[in-house]
Amino acid sequence: QVQLVESGGGLVRPGGSLRLSCVASGRTITVHAMGWFRQAPGKEREFVAAINWSGGSTYYADSAKGRFAIFRDNAKNSVYLQMNSLKSEDTAIYYCASGYGETYYPGALDYGMDSWGKGTLVTVSS
């Protein structure tokens, strides 16, 4: 069983940047896809970004394309989400997720993710 702990959330002004981090323990994530999801107040959880085991393939929600970047450091058992040009609608709890396979599956439930962190809150406000 993998444990995922997110950090890096906080309050940022519109147009600002944040980098979220996720550290895994209990199981190596080096052969697993990883992802980020978010849940805004009153809304369902939605997909943000995913990355395959090697970092060689990434996938983004339309809302994240061009502004967010997912990357990983397998030596540190970690995955990151760099968020730039933040908007008020990016306000949400952001969750790190680990997949059951080496890659992500856009057509599958939760893109093939089966383990979740507890989340970190990102608030974009002036």
mmCIF file of C-alpha atoms in Angstrom:
data_model
loop_
_atom_site.group_PDB
_atom_site.id
_atom_site.type_symbol
_atom_site.label_atom_id
_atom_site.label_comp_id
_atom_site.label_asym_id
_atom_site.label_seq_id
_atom_site.Cartn_x
_atom_site.Cartn_y
_atom_site.Cartn_z
ATOM 1 C CA GLN A 1 0.000 0.000 0.000
ATOM 2 C CA VAL A 2 1.389 3.376 -0.999
ATOM 3 C CA GLN A 3 1.020 6.504 1.085
ATOM 4 C CA LEU A 4 0.992 9.828 -0.743
ATOM 5 C CA VAL A 5 1.584 13.163 0.955
ATOM 6 C CA GLU A 6 1.044 16.420 -0.887
ATOM 7 C CA SER A 7 2.536 19.791 -0.031
ATOM 8 C CA GLY A 8 3.013 23.200 -1.563
ATOM 9 C CA GLY A 9 -0.517 24.522 -1.517
ATOM 10 C CA GLY A 10 -1.383 27.973 -0.278
ATOM 11 C CA LEU A 11 -2.787 31.355 -1.145
ATOM 12 C CA VAL A 12 -1.617 32.944 -4.378
ATOM 13 C CA ARG A 13 -2.797 35.905 -6.409
ATOM 14 C CA PRO A 14 -4.231 35.516 -9.888
ATOM 15 C CA GLY A 15 -1.419 35.217 -12.394
ATOM 16 C CA GLY A 16 0.909 33.754 -9.805
ATOM 17 C CA SER A 17 2.599 30.371 -9.616
ATOM 18 C CA LEU A 18 2.792 27.447 -7.239
ATOM 19 C CA ARG A 19 4.585 24.132 -7.289
ATOM 20 C CA LEU A 20 2.894 21.202 -5.632
ATOM 21 C CA SER A 21 4.889 18.218 -4.449
ATOM 22 C CA CYS A 22 3.874 14.673 -3.665
ATOM 23 C CA VAL A 23 6.089 12.202 -1.866
ATOM 24 C CA ALA A 24 5.293 8.502 -1.837
ATOM 25 C CA SER A 25 6.160 5.978 0.807
ATOM 26 C CA GLY A 26 5.353 2.362 1.466
ATOM 27 C CA ARG A 27 5.824 1.415 -2.165
ATOM 28 C CA THR A 28 8.090 2.619 -4.896
ATOM 29 C CA ILE A 29 6.278 4.598 -7.545
ATOM 30 C CA THR A 30 9.023 4.225 -10.107
ATOM 31 C CA VAL A 31 7.014 1.718 -12.130
ATOM 32 C CA HIS A 32 3.657 3.407 -11.687
ATOM 33 C CA ALA A 33 1.912 6.240 -13.426
ATOM 34 C CA MET A 34 1.115 9.253 -11.284
ATOM 35 C CA GLY A 35 -1.470 11.976 -11.516
ATOM 36 C CA TRP A 36 -2.972 15.094 -10.058
ATOM 37 C CA PHE A 37 -6.674 15.712 -9.548
ATOM 38 C CA ARG A 38 -8.553 18.539 -7.915
ATOM 39 C CA GLN A 39 -11.879 19.216 -6.274
ATOM 40 C CA ALA A 40 -13.312 22.698 -6.065
ATOM 41 C CA PRO A 41 -15.938 23.640 -3.465
ATOM 42 C CA GLY A 42 -19.288 22.202 -4.425
ATOM 43 C CA LYS A 43 -17.916 20.344 -7.429
ATOM 44 C CA GLU A 44 -16.843 16.826 -8.232
ATOM 45 C CA ARG A 45 -13.226 15.769 -8.356
ATOM 46 C CA GLU A 46 -11.688 16.321 -11.773
ATOM 47 C CA PHE A 47 -8.569 15.210 -13.563
ATOM 48 C CA VAL A 48 -5.711 17.693 -13.950
ATOM 49 C CA ALA A 49 -2.631 15.878 -15.240
ATOM 50 C CA ALA A 50 -0.955 12.488 -15.467
ATOM 51 C CA ILE A 51 2.512 11.149 -16.169
ATOM 52 C CA ASN A 52 3.751 7.695 -17.041
ATOM 53 C CA TRP A 53 6.334 5.768 -15.059
ATOM 54 C CA SER A 54 9.375 7.203 -16.808
ATOM 55 C CA GLY A 55 8.151 10.763 -17.215
ATOM 56 C CA GLY A 56 8.341 10.406 -20.940
ATOM 57 C CA SER A 57 4.623 10.806 -21.497
ATOM 58 C CA THR A 58 2.238 13.306 -19.981
ATOM 59 C CA TYR A 59 -1.434 14.131 -20.375
ATOM 60 C CA TYR A 60 -3.373 17.212 -19.335
ATOM 61 C CA ALA A 61 -6.902 18.377 -18.903
ATOM 62 C CA ASP A 62 -7.788 21.183 -21.280
ATOM 63 C CA SER A 63 -7.930 23.575 -18.335
ATOM 64 C CA ALA A 64 -4.300 22.785 -17.490
ATOM 65 C CA LYS A 65 -2.727 22.765 -20.932
ATOM 66 C CA GLY A 66 -0.149 25.480 -21.430
ATOM 67 C CA ARG A 67 -0.227 26.544 -17.782
ATOM 68 C CA PHE A 68 0.549 23.458 -15.709
ATOM 69 C CA ALA A 69 3.383 20.958 -15.968
ATOM 70 C CA ILE A 70 3.629 17.565 -14.304
ATOM 71 C CA PHE A 71 7.011 15.975 -13.762
ATOM 72 C CA ARG A 72 8.564 13.380 -11.534
ATOM 73 C CA ASP A 73 11.799 12.448 -9.803
ATOM 74 C CA ASN A 74 11.839 8.698 -9.357
ATOM 75 C CA ALA A 75 15.013 8.850 -7.294
ATOM 76 C CA LYS A 76 13.023 10.834 -4.736
ATOM 77 C CA ASN A 77 9.821 8.830 -5.183
ATOM 78 C CA SER A 78 8.143 12.138 -5.916
ATOM 79 C CA VAL A 79 5.894 13.826 -8.437
ATOM 80 C CA TYR A 80 5.297 17.524 -8.899
ATOM 81 C CA LEU A 81 2.802 19.903 -10.447
ATOM 82 C CA GLN A 82 4.083 23.280 -11.551
ATOM 83 C CA MET A 83 1.179 25.678 -11.892
ATOM 84 C CA ASN A 84 1.618 29.001 -13.660
ATOM 85 C CA SER A 85 -0.765 31.795 -14.637
ATOM 86 C CA LEU A 86 -3.149 30.719 -11.920
ATOM 87 C CA LYS A 87 -6.782 31.772 -12.098
ATOM 88 C CA SER A 88 -9.468 32.005 -9.459
ATOM 89 C CA GLU A 89 -11.133 28.951 -10.980
ATOM 90 C CA ASP A 90 -8.030 26.912 -10.111
ATOM 91 C CA THR A 91 -8.981 27.200 -6.456
ATOM 92 C CA ALA A 92 -9.424 23.653 -5.172
ATOM 93 C CA ILE A 93 -8.000 20.885 -3.083
ATOM 94 C CA TYR A 94 -5.352 19.159 -5.177
ATOM 95 C CA TYR A 95 -4.834 15.440 -4.803
ATOM 96 C CA CYS A 96 -1.879 13.333 -5.811
ATOM 97 C CA ALA A 97 -2.667 9.893 -7.149
ATOM 98 C CA SER A 98 -0.761 6.741 -8.021
ATOM 99 C CA GLY A 99 -1.755 4.376 -10.775
ATOM 100 C CA TYR A 100 -1.957 0.592 -10.858
ATOM 101 C CA GLY A 101 -0.010 0.469 -14.088
ATOM 102 C CA GLU A 102 3.011 1.986 -15.737
ATOM 103 C CA THR A 103 0.931 4.461 -17.679
ATOM 104 C CA TYR A 104 -2.333 6.357 -17.384
ATOM 105 C CA TYR A 105 -5.559 5.389 -19.107
ATOM 106 C CA PRO A 106 -7.716 8.321 -20.214
ATOM 107 C CA GLY A 107 -10.660 6.039 -20.899
ATOM 108 C CA ALA A 108 -10.555 4.322 -17.531
ATOM 109 C CA LEU A 109 -12.039 5.280 -14.196
ATOM 110 C CA ASP A 110 -9.825 7.948 -12.650
ATOM 111 C CA TYR A 111 -7.359 7.452 -15.499
ATOM 112 C CA GLY A 112 -6.147 4.242 -13.877
ATOM 113 C CA MET A 113 -5.284 5.761 -10.508
ATOM 114 C CA ASP A 114 -6.037 3.716 -7.421
ATOM 115 C CA SER A 115 -4.267 5.409 -4.512
ATOM 116 C CA TRP A 116 -4.819 8.940 -3.259
ATOM 117 C CA GLY A 117 -3.269 11.448 -0.938
ATOM 118 C CA LYS A 118 -5.249 13.614 1.442
ATOM 119 C CA GLY A 119 -4.807 16.734 -0.643
ATOM 120 C CA THR A 120 -3.386 20.225 -0.384
ATOM 121 C CA LEU A 121 -5.473 23.382 -0.664
ATOM 122 C CA VAL A 122 -4.737 25.926 -3.371
ATOM 123 C CA THR A 123 -6.524 29.252 -3.138
ATOM 124 C CA VAL A 124 -6.201 31.776 -5.938
ATOM 125 C CA SER A 125 -7.476 35.139 -4.823
ATOM 126 C CA SER A 126 -6.523 38.787 -4.808
#
